[in-house]
XYZ file of C-alpha atoms in Angstrom:
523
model
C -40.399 7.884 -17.605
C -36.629 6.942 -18.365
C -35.315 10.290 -17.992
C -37.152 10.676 -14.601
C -35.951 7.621 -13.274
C -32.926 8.486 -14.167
C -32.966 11.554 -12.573
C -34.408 10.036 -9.501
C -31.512 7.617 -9.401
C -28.839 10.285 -9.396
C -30.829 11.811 -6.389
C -30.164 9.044 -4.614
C -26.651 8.674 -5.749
C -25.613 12.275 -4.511
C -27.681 11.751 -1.353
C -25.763 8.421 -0.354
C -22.538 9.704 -1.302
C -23.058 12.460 0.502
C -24.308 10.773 3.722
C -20.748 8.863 3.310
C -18.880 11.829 2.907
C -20.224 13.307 5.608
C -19.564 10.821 7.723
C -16.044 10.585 6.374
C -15.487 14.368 7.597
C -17.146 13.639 11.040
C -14.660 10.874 11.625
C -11.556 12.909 10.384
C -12.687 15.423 12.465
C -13.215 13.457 15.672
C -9.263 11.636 15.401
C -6.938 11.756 18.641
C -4.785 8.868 17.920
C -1.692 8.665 19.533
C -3.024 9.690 22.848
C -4.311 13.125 21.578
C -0.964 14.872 20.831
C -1.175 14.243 16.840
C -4.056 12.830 14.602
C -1.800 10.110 13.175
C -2.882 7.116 13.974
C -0.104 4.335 13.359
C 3.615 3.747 12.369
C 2.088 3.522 8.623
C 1.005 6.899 8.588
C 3.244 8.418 10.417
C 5.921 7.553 7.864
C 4.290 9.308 5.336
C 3.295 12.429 7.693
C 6.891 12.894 8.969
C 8.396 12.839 5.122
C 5.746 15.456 4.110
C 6.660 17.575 7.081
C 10.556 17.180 6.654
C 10.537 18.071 3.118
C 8.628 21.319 3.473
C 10.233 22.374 7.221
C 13.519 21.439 6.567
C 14.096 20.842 3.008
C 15.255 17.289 2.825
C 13.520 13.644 2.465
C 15.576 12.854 5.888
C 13.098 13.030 8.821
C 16.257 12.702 11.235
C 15.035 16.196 12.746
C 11.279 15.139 12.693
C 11.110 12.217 14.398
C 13.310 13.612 17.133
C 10.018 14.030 18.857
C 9.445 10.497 19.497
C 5.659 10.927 19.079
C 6.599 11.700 15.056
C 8.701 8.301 15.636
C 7.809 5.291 13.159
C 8.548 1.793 12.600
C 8.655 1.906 8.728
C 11.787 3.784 8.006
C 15.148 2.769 6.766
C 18.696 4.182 7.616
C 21.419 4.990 5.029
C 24.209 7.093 3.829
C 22.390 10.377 2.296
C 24.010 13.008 -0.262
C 26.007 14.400 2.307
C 27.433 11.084 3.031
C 26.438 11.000 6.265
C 23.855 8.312 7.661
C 20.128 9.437 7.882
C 16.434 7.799 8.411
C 14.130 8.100 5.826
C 10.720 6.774 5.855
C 10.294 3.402 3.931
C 7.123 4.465 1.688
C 7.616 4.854 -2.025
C 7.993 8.618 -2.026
C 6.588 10.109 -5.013
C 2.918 10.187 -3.105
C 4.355 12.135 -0.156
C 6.188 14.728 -2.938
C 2.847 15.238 -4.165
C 1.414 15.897 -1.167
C 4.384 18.087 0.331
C 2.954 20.138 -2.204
C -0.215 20.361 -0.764
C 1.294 20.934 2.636
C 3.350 23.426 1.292
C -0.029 25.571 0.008
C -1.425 25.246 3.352
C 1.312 26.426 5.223
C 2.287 29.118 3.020
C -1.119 30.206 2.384
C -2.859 29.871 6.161
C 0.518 30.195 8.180
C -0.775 26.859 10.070
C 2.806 24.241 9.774
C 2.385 20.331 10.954
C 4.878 20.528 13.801
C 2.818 23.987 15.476
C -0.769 22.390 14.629
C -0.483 19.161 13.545
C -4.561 18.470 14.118
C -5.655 21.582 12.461
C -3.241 20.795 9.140
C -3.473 16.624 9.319
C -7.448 16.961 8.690
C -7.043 19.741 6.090
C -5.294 17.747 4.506
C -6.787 14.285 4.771
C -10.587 15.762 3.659
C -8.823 17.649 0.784
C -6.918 14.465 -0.417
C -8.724 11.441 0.553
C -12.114 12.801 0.268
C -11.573 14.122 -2.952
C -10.325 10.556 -4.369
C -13.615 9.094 -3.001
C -15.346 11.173 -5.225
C -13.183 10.855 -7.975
C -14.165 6.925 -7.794
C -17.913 7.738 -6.873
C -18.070 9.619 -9.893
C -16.635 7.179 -12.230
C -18.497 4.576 -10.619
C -21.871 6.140 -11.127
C -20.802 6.918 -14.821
C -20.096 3.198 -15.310
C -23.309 1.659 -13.422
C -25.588 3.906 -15.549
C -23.946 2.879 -18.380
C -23.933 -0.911 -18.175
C -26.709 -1.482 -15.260
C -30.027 -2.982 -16.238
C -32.178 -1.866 -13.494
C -32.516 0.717 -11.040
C -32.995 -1.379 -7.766
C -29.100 -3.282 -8.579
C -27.365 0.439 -10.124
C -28.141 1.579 -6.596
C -27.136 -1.144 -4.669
C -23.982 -1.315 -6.231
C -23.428 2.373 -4.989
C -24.196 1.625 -2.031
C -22.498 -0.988 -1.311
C -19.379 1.405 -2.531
C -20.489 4.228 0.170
C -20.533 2.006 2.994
C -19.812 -1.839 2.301
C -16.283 -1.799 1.992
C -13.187 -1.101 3.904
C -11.942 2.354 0.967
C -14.524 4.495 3.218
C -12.742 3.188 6.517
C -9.125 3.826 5.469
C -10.758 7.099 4.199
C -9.673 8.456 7.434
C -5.774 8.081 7.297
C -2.851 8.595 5.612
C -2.774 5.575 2.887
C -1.719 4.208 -0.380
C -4.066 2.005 -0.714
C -7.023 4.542 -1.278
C -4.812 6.272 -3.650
C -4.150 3.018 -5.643
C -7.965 2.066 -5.886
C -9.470 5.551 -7.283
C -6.745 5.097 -9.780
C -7.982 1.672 -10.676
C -11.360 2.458 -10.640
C -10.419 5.490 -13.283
C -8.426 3.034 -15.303
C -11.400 0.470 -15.575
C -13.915 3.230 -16.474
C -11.438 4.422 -19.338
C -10.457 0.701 -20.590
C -14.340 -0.131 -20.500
C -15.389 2.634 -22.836
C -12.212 1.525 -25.209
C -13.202 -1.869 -24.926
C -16.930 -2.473 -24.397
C -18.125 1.073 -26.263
C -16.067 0.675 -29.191
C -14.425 4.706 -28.384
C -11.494 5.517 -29.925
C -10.683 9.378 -28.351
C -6.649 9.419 -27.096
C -7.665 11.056 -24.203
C -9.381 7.811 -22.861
C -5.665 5.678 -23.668
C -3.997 8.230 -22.244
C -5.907 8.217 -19.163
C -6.331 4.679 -18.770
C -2.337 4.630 -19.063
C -1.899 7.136 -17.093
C -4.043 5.919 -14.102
C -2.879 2.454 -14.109
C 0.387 3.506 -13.765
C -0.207 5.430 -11.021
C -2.176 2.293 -9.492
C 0.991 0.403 -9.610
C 2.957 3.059 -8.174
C 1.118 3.378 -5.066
C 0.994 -0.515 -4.697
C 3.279 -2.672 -6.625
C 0.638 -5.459 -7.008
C -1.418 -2.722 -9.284
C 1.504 -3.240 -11.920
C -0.321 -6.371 -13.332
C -3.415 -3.618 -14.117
C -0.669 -1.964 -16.014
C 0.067 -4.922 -18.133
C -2.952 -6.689 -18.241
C -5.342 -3.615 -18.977
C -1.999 -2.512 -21.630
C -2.067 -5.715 -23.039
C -5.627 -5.650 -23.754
C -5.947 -2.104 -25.401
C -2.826 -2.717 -27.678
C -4.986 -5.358 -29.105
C -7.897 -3.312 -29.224
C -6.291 -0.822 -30.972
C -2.225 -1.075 -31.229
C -1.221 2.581 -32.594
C -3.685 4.555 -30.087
C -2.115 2.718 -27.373
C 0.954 3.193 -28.250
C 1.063 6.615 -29.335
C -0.918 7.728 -26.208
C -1.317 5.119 -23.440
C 2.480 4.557 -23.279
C 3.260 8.007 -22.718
C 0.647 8.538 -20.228
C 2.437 5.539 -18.171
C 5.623 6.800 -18.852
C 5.145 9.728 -17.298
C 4.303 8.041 -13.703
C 7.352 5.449 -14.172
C 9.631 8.545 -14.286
C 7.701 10.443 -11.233
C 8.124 7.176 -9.477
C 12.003 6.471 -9.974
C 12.591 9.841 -10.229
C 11.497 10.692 -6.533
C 13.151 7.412 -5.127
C 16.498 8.211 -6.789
C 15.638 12.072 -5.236
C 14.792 10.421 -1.975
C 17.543 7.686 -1.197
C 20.036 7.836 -4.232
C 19.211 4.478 -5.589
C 16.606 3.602 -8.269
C 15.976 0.482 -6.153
C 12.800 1.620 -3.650
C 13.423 1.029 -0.143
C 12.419 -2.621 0.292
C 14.386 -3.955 -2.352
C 17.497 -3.087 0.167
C 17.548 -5.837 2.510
C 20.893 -7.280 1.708
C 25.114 -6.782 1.608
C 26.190 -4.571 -0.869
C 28.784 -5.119 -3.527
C 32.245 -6.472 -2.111
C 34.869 -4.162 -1.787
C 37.705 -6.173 -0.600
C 38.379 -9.119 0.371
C 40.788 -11.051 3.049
C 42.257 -13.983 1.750
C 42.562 -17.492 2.740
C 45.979 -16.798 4.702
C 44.520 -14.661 6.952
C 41.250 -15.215 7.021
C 41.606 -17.825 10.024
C 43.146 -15.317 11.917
C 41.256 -12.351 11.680
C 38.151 -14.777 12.238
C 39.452 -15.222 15.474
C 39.832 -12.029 16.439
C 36.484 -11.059 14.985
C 34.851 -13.431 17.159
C 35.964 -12.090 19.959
C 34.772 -8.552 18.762
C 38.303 -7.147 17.820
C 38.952 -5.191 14.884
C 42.179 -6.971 13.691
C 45.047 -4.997 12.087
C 44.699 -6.702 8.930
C 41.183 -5.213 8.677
C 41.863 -1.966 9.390
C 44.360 -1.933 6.644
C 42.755 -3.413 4.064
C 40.152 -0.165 4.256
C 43.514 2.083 4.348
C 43.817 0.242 1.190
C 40.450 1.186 -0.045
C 41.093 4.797 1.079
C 38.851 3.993 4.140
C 41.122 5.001 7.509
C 38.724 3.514 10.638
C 38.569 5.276 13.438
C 39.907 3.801 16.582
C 36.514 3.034 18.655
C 34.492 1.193 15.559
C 31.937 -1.145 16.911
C 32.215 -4.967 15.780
C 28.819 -7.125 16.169
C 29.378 -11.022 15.491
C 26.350 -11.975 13.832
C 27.399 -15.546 13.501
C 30.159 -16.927 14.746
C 33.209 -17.629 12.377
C 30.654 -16.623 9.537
C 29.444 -12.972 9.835
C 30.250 -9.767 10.847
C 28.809 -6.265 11.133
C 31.579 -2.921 10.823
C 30.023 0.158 12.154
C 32.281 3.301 12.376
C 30.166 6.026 14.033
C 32.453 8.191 13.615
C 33.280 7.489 9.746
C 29.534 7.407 9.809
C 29.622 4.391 8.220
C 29.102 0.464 8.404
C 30.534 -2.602 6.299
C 29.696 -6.305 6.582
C 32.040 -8.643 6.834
C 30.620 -12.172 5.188
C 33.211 -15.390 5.130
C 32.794 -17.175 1.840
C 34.506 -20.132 1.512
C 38.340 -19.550 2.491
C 38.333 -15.795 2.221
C 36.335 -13.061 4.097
C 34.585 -10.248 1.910
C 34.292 -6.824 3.229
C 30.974 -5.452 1.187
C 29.107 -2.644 1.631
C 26.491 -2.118 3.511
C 22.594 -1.884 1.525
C 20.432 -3.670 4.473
C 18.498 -0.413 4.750
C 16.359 -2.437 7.497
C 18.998 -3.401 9.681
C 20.078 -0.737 12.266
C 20.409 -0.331 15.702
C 16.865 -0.012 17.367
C 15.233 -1.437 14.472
C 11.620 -3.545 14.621
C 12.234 -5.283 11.631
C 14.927 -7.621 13.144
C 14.233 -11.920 14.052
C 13.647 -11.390 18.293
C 12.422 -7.639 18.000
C 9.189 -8.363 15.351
C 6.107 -9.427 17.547
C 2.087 -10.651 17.069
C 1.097 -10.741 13.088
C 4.381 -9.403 11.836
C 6.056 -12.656 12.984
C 4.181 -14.043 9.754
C 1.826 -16.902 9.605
C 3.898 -20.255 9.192
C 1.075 -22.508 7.457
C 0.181 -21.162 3.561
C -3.070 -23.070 3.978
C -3.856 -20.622 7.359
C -2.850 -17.669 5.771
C -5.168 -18.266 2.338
C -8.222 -19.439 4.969
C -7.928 -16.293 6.913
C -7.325 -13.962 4.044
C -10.168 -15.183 2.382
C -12.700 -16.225 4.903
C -11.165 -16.290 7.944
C -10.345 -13.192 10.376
C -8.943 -11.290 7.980
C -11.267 -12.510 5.493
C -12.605 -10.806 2.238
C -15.134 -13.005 2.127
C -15.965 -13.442 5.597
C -15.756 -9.337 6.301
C -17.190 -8.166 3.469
C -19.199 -10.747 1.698
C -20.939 -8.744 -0.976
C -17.806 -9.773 -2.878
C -19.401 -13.100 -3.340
C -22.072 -11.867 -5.258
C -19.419 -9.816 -7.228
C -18.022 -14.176 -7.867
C -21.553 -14.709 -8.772
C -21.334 -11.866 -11.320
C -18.590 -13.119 -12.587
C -19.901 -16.771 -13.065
C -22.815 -14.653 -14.668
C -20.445 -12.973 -17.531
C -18.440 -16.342 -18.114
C -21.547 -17.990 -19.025
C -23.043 -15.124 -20.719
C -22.829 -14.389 -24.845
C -21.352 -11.203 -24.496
C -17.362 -11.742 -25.455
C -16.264 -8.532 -24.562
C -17.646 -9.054 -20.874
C -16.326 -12.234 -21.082
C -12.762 -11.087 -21.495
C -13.862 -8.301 -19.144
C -14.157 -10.997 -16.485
C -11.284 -13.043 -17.467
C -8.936 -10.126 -17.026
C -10.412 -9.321 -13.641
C -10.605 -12.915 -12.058
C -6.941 -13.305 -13.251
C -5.637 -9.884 -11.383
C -7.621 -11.238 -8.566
C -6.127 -14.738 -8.593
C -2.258 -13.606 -9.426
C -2.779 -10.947 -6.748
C -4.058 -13.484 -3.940
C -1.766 -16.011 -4.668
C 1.231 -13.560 -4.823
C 0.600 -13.429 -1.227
C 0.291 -16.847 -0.058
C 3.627 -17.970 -1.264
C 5.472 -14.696 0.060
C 8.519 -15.464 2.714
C 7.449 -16.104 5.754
C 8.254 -12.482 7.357
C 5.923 -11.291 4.827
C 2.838 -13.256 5.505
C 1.574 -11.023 8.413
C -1.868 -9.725 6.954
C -0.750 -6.364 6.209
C 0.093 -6.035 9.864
C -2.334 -4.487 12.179
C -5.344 -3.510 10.296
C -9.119 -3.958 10.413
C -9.040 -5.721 6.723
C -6.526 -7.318 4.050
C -5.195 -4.042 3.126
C -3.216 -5.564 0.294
C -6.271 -6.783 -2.036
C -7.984 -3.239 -1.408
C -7.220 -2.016 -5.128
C -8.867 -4.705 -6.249
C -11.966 -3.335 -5.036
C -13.061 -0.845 -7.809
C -12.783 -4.488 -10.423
C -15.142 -6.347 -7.715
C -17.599 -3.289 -7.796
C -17.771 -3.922 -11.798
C -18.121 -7.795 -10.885
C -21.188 -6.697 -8.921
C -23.457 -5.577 -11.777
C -24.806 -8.948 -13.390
C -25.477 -10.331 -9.879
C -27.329 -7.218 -8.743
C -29.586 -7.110 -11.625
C -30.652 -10.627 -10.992
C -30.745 -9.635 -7.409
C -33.543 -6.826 -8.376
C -35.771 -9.464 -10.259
C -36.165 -11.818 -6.804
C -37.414 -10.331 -3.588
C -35.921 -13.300 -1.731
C -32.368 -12.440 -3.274
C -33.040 -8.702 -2.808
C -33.160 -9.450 1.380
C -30.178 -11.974 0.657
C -28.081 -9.002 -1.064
C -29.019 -6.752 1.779
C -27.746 -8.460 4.295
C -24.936 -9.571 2.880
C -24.560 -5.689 2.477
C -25.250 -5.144 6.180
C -22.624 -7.519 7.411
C -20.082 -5.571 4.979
C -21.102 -2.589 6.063
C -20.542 -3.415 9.952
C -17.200 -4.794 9.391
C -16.229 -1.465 7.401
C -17.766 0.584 10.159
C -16.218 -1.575 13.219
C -13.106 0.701 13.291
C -14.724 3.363 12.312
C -12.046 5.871 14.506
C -9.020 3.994 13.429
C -8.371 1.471 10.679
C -5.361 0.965 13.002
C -6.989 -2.345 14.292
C -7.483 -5.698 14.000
C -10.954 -6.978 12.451
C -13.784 -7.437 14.293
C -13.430 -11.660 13.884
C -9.828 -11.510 15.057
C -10.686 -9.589 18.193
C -14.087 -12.393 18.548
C -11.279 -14.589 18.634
C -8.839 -13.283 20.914
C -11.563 -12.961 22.964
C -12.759 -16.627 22.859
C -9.083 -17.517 23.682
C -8.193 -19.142 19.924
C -5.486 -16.230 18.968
């Protein structure tokens, strides 16, 4: 009877990832975003598309040449000096997942003579069911190998896959161009490794390895994911020190040097793109006898002599139509030398004037990112105590979206109070990502609390999702024993699923709640 249940079970599993998949593939194949001239479907995606598409067409991370068709053009890119010392735009993702993926691109066009720029549609899905439906079964599978092995009946094993097939928001970003899908089938194939090392008692290298390996690559696809890495490390080096070491470290090794190893190929700097939002080191300096002078003249948008020497000085000879920007009055100063293809900012500091390079990578001429250009959620949210409501129960909510994730808190409740000590820790080491990673975000700058921008969910807390799924188990087993909380669980599964469906065409969009709102007149 066990073995045919069993059998049943996967039955259903295949058939409800498959009705998931097959929806996935219906939506790919139905996209016309950006009024029908290229399936992308925001300035997120596009970023990554137009860096794919430059390094395989032209042979360089610049997408200079890409984006000169404006409907390639994208909000998340930076400008800089490249390798040829001249200044380029790059896109501002983390670039080791659009490397891999060149590669992918490069197959296709190589192999089926079909290139983005000729047939964008054709290539985009391609590439999107090859990649993003085959990380949704990656995760399906290790999610079905972990509810079979630690589920306790058959009623909450396939709830908890269903709730995975249609409940939360993976399956709608399943549809784009993302990280964040990336970074969750990796965390979901870290937990399933560190699980078996830590609740089965197995010992094979391949598992540390893998669960090394695949955190790391968590955190390289979203930073947050980096306290996996050290949590989950810190945890198996206890388990067992000298398998960790000897395997786990090199298998997250190996990511860390794909990751700064494709930003330093990318932009020349080991720093990633948003860590360059500031002056460079200083250069030169004016000092405090001339300072008041050239002050003057700077404020009046003059390039004084003094200034144009001290960069003959430096070896630096400006041409004679550099533009001068007075940022503050008496205070600050932006150099840009188009022809010198270069720019220099000029900060006063006490009684002297720096000249410093320039590393605001953000910061160029018809930039979004700048105080009077940034509009609606990317202004940020100036009240903490909004931001955490709406993030967690609010119009952005987790909770309020998606609320099967409080029966993966009532799971968790479950395990705390349980006499299993492994689960225990188990819980403790999820419940602590989950904390550290929501209150990371409330106490961001302001420019930074803005939702994740346009979006129909908190993108930022989506890796989590694969460590809620686990959360789900206890609660769903308990579930299974009570009719009454088997309805509850199911519609709490409904309302998930709706909210994950809503933009079911394009992530792109605000949630469901927020656009209730608007409506009513409160946003």
């Amino acid at each position: 009877m066990t073995d045919a249940n069993r059998q049943l079970r996967l039955a259903i599993y295949v058939l409800l990832i498959a009705v998931s998949v097959g929806t996935i593939i219906g939506r790919i194949g139905q996209m016309s975003a950006n009024h029908g001239k290229h399936p992308f479907m925001s300035a997120n995606d596009r970023s990554r598309w137009a860096t794919i598409r430059s390094l395989v067409d032209y042979g360089t991370f610049a997408i200079d040449d890409v984006i000169a068709d404006r409907r390639w053009d994208s909000i998340d890119k930076v400008y800089h000096e490249g390798a040829d010392g001249k200044r380029h735009y790059y896109s501002s993702k983390p670039p080791l997942m659009a490397v891999m993926l060149a590669g992918e691109y490069w197959v296709i066009k190589h192999g089926l003579g079909l290139s983005l720029g000729s047939y964008p549609f054709y290539v985009g899905r391609i590439m999107l069911v090859i990649t993003n439906v085959g990380l949704l079964l990656v995760m399906f599978a290790s999610l079905v190998s972990m509810v079979e092995r630690y589920g306790k009946s058959d009623w909450g094993r396939i709830f908890i896959i269903t709730s995975a097939a249609f409940g939360t928001f993976l399956t709608t970003f399943a549809i784009t161009l993302n990280n964040h899908l990336v970074s969750a089938a990796a965390t979901m194939v870290a937990i399933d490794f560190g699980l078996r090392i830590w609740i089965d008692g197995r010992r094979e290298s391949w598992l540390f390895f893998g669960a090394g390996l695949a955190s790391a690559f968590a955190a390289a696809n979203d930073l947050p994911a980096l306290s996996l890495l050290g949590l989950l490390g810190l945890a198996l080096l206890l388990k067992a020190p000298m398998k960790t070491l000897v395997f786990g470290v090199p298998g997250a090794l190996i990511v860390a040097a794909a990751s700064f190893g494709t930003t330093y190929w990318a932009h020349g700097s080991w720093k990633p793109p948003y860590a360059h939002r500031s002056d460079g080191p200083a250069i030169a300096q004016l000092d405090a006898n001339v300072a008041g002078e050239a002050a003057s003249e700077l404020n009046e948008a003059k390039v004084p002599a003094v200034v144009r020497e001290t960069f003959a000085a430096q070896g630096i000879n400006l041409s004679e139509t550099p533009e001068l920007q007075v940022r503050e009055a008496g205070d600050r100063w932006v150099l840009d030398d188009a022809i010198v293809d270069r720019r220099w900012a000029l900060q006063k500091v006490g009684d002297v004037i720096e000249i410093r390079t320039w590393d605001s990578w953000y910061d160029y001429a018809d930039t979004y990112w700048r105080d009077g250009v940034k509009k609606g959620v990317d202004l940020g949210e100036p009240s903490r105590l909004v931001y955490a409501f709406n993030m967690l129960v609010g119009n952005y909510g987790v909770f309020s979206l998606t609320p099967i994730w409080i029966l993966a808190v009532v799971g968790g409740v479950m395990l705390l109070r349980s006499d299993d000590r492994q689960w225990r820790d188990v819980t403790i080491m999820i419940g602590t990502l989950t904390i550290v990673c929501v209150l990371f975000y409330i106490f961001r700058p302001l420019k930074d609390r803005n939702y994740g921008g346009v979006c129909s969910g908190f993108r930022w807390l989506f890796w989590l999702i694969p460590l809620w799924l686990v959360m789900l188990r206890p609660a769903a087993d308990w579930c299974a024993e009570r009719r009454w909380a088997r309805w509850l669980a199911a519609l709490l599964l409904l309302i998930s699923a709706v909210s994950a469906a809503y933009p079911a065409l394009n992530p792109w969009v605000h949630p469901w709640i927020y656009r209730y709102q608007e409506y009513l007149g409160w946003i």
